[in-house]
CSV table of C-alpha atoms in Angstrom, one decimal:
chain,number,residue,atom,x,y,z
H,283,UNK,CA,-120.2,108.6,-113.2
H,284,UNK,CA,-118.6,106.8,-115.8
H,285,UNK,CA,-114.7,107.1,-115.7
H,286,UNK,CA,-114.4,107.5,-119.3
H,287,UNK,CA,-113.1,110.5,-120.3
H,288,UNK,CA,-115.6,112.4,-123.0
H,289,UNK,CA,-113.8,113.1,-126.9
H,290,UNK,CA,-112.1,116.1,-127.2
H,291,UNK,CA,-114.5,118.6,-129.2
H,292,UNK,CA,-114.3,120.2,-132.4
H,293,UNK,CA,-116.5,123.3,-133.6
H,294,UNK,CA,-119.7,122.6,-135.9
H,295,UNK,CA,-119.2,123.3,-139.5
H,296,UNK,CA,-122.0,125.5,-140.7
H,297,UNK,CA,-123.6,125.5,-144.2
H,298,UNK,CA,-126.5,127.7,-143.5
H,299,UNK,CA,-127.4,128.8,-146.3
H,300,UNK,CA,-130.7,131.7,-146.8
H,301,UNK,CA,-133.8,130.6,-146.4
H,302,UNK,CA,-134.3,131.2,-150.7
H,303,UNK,CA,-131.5,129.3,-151.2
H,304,UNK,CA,-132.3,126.3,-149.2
H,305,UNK,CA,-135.8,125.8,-150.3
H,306,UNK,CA,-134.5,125.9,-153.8
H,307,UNK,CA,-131.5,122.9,-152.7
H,308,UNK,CA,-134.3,120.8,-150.9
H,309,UNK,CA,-136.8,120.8,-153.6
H,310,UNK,CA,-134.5,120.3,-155.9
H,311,UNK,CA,-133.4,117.3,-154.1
H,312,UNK,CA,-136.6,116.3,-153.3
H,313,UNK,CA,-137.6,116.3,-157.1
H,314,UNK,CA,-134.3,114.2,-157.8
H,315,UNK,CA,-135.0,111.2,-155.4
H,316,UNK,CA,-138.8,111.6,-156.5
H,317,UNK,CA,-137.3,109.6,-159.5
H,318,UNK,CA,-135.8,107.0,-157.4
H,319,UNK,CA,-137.0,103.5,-158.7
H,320,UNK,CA,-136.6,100.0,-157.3
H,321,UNK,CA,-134.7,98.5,-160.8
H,322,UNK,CA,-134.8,94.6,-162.1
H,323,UNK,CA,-133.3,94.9,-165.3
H,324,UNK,CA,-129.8,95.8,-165.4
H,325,UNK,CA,-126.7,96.4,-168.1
H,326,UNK,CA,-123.7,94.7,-167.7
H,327,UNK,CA,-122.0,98.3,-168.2
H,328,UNK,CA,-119.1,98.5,-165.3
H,329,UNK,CA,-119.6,101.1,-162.5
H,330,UNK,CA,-116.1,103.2,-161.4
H,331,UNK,CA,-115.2,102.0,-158.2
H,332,UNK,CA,-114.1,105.7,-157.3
H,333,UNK,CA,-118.1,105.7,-157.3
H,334,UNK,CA,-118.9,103.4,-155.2
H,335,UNK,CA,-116.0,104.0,-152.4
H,336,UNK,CA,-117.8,107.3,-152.2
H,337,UNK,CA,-121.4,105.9,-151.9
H,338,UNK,CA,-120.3,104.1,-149.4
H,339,UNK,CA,-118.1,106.5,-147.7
H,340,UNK,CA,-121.3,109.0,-147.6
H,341,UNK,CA,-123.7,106.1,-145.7
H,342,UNK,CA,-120.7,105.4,-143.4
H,343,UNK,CA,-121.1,109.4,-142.4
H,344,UNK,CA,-124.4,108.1,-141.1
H,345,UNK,CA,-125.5,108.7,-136.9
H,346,UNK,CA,-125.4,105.2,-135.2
H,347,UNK,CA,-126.1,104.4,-131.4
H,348,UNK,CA,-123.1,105.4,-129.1
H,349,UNK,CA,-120.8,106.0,-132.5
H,350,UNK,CA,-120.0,102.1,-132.6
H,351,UNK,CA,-120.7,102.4,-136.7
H,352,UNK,CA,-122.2,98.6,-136.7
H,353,UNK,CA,-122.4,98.3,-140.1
H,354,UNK,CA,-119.9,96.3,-143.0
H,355,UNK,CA,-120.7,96.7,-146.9
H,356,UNK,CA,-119.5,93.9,-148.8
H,357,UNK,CA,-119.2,95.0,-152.5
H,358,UNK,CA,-119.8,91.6,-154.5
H,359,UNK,CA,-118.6,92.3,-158.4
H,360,UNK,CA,-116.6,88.3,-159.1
H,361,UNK,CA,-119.2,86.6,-161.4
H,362,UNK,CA,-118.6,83.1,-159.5
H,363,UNK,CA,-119.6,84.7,-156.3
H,364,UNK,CA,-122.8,86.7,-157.7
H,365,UNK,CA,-123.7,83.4,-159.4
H,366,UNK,CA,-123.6,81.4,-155.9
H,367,UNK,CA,-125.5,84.3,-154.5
H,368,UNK,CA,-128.3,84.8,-156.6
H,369,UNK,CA,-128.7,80.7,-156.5
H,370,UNK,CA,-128.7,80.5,-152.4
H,371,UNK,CA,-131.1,83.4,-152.6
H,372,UNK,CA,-133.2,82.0,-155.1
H,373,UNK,CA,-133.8,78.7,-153.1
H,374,UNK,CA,-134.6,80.5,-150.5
H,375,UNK,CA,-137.0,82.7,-151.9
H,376,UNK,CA,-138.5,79.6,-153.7
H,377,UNK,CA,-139.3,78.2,-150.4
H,378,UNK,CA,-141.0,81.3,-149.3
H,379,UNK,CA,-143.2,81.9,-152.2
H,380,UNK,CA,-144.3,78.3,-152.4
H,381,UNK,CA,-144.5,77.4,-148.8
H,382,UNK,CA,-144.1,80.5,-146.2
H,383,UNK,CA,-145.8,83.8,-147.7
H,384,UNK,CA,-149.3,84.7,-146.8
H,385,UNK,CA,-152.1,85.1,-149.1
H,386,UNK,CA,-151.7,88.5,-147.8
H,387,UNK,CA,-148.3,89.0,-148.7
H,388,UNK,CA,-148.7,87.8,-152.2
H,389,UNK,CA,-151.7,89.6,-152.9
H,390,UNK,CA,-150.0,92.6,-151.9
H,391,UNK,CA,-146.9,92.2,-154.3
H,392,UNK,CA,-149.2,90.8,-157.3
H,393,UNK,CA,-149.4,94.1,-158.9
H,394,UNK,CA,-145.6,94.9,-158.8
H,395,UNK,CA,-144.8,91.4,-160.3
H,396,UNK,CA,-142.2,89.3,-158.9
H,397,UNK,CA,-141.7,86.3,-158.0
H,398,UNK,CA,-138.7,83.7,-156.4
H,399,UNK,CA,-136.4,84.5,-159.7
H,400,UNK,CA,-133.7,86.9,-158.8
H,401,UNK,CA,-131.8,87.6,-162.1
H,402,UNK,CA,-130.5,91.0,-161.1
H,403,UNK,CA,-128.6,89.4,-158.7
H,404,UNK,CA,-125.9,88.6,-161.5
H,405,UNK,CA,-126.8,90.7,-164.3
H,406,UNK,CA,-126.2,94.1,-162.0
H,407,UNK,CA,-122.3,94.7,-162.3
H,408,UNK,CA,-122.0,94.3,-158.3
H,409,UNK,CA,-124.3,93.5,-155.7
H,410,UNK,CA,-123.4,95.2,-152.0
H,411,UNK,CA,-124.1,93.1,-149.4
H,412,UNK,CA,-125.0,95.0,-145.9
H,413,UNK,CA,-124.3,93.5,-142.7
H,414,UNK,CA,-125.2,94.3,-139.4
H,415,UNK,CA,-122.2,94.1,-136.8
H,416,UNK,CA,-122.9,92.8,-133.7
H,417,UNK,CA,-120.6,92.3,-130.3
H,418,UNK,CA,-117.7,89.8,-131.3
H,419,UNK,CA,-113.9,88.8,-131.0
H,420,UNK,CA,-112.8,91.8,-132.9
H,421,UNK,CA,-116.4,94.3,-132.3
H,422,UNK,CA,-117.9,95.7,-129.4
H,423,UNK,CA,-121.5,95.6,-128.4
H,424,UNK,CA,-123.7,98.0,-130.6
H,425,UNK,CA,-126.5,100.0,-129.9
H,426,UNK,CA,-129.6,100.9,-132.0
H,427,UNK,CA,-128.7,98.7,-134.5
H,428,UNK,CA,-131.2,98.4,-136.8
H,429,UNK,CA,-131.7,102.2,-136.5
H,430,UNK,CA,-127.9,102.9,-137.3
H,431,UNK,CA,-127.7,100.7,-140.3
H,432,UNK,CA,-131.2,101.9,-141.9
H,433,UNK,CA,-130.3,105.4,-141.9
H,434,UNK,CA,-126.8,104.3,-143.3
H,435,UNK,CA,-129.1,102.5,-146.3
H,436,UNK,CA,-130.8,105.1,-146.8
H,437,UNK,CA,-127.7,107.6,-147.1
H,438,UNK,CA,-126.3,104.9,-149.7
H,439,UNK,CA,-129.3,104.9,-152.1
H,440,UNK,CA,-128.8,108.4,-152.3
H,441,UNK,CA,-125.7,108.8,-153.4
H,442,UNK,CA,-126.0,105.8,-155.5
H,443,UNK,CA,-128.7,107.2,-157.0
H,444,UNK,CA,-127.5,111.2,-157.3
H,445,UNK,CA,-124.5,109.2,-159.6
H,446,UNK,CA,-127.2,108.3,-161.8
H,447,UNK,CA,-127.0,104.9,-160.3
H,448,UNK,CA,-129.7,102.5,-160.5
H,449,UNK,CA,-130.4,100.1,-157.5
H,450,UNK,CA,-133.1,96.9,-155.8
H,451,UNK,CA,-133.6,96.4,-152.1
H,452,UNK,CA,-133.9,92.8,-151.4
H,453,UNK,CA,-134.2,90.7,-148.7
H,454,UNK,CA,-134.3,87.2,-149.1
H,455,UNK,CA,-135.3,85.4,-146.1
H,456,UNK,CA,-133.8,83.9,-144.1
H,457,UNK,CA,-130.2,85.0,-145.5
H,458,UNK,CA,-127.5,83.1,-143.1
H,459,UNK,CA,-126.5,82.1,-146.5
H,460,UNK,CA,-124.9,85.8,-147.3
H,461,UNK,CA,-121.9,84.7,-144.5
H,462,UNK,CA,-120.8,82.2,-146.4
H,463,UNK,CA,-120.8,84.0,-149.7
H,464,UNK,CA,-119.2,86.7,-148.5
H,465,UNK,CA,-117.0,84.8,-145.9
H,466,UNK,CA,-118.2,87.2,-143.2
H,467,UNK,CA,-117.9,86.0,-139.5
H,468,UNK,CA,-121.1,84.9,-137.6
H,469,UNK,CA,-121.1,88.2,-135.6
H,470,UNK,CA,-122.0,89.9,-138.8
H,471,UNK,CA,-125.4,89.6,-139.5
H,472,UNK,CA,-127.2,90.2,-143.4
H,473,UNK,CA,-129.2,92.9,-143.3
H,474,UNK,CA,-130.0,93.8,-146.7
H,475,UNK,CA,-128.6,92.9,-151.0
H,476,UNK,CA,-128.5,96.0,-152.8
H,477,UNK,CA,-127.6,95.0,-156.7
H,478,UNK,CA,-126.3,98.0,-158.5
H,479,UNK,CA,-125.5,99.1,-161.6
H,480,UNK,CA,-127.0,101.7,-165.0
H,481,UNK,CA,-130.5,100.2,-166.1
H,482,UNK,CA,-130.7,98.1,-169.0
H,483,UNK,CA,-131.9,100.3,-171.9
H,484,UNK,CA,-134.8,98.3,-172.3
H,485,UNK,CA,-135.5,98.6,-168.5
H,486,UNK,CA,-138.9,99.3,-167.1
H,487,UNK,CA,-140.6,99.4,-164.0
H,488,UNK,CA,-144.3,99.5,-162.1
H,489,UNK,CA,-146.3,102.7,-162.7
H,490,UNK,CA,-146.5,103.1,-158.8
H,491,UNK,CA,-147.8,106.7,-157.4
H,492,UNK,CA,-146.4,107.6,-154.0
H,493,UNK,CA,-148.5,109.1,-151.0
H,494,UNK,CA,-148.6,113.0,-151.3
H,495,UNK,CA,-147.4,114.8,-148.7
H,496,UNK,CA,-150.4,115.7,-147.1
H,497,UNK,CA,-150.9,111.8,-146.3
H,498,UNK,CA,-147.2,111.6,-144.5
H,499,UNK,CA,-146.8,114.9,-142.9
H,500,UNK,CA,-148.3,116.4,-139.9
H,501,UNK,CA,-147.4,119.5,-138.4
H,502,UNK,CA,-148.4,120.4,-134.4
């Protein structure tokens, strides 16, 4: 037995709602993020901070192994620093397209279009930066790590997106580089750059159709 003593306890909050009343709040929902899109074309239109402390607020409610939380957001809005980043990132994703990716891989993205260039990186208003914290001077070992900080990511697009909030998930490879833009210590490892900001008016994107739910769900 471990000698730790458990956390006190508090009771559960309960919103249940009737069973009308919830399938009407999930499909509405549902419907909602159905309109999520990956964005590359962004305005320069500034985003309330108030906004994004509560995006990020709502993805730090997320579970994580053990409750350690291993996750930093690094919210990048000075134009010198998105400019370094987008031009690390883009020598990095030169290398990968010219030298790394696999026929494969590049056949498989052809459709959507892209390519090393990485403009949204300063045209969005501010580009959050997600790390992954790992054991260090000032953090203790995590658990579940990738686990904790993808469901945290997932809680942040959300909300981003439920402000009416457009956002990219990228992940240039490999992306050491994001320490030293964002002066993060070596325990803190990139996980994933999330530019953000309203779409351009002119902004479009891939005509993609998603699986139905037929293809993704299985009940036994």
């Amino acid at each position: 037995m471990s000698g730790v003593a458990p956390l006190p306890t508090i009771p559960v909050r309960s919103d249940r709602m009737p069973p009308v009343e919830a399938v009407q709040a999930t499909e509405l929902f549902a419907e909602r993020m159905a309109q999520r899109r990956s964005v590359r074309d962004f305005s320069p239109d500034p985003v309330p901070d108030a906004v994004i402390d509560a995006a990020i607020r709502a993805a730090a409610s997320a579970p994580s192994g053990a409750n350690v939380q291993p996750w930093r957001f690094v919210v990048v809005s000075s134009p010198e620093r998105k400019r370094r980043l987008r031009e690390a990132a883009e020598a990095e994703e030169r290398e990968f397209y010219d030298r790394r990716a696999t026929a494969e891989w590049l056949d498989a993205i052809a459709p959507i279009g892209t390519d090393w260039r990485k403009p949204f990186l300063e045209t969005a208003p501010l580009v959050i930066v997600v790390f992954e914290v790992h054991q260090g001077p000032h953090s203790p070992k995590p658990y579940y790590v990738k686990e904790s900080v993808g469901i945290a990511v997932g809680l942040l697009l959300a909300a981003l997106h439920h402000a009416g909030l457009a956002t990219l998930t990228h992940t240039p490879s490999p992306m050491r580089f994001l320490n030293e833009v964002c002066e993060r210590p070596p325990e803190e490892r990139p996980n994933l750059v999330i530019p953000v900001g309203y779409p351009a008016d002119d902004a479009r994107v891939p005509d993609l159709r998603r699986k139905p739910l037929a293809e993704v769900m299985l009940r036994c």
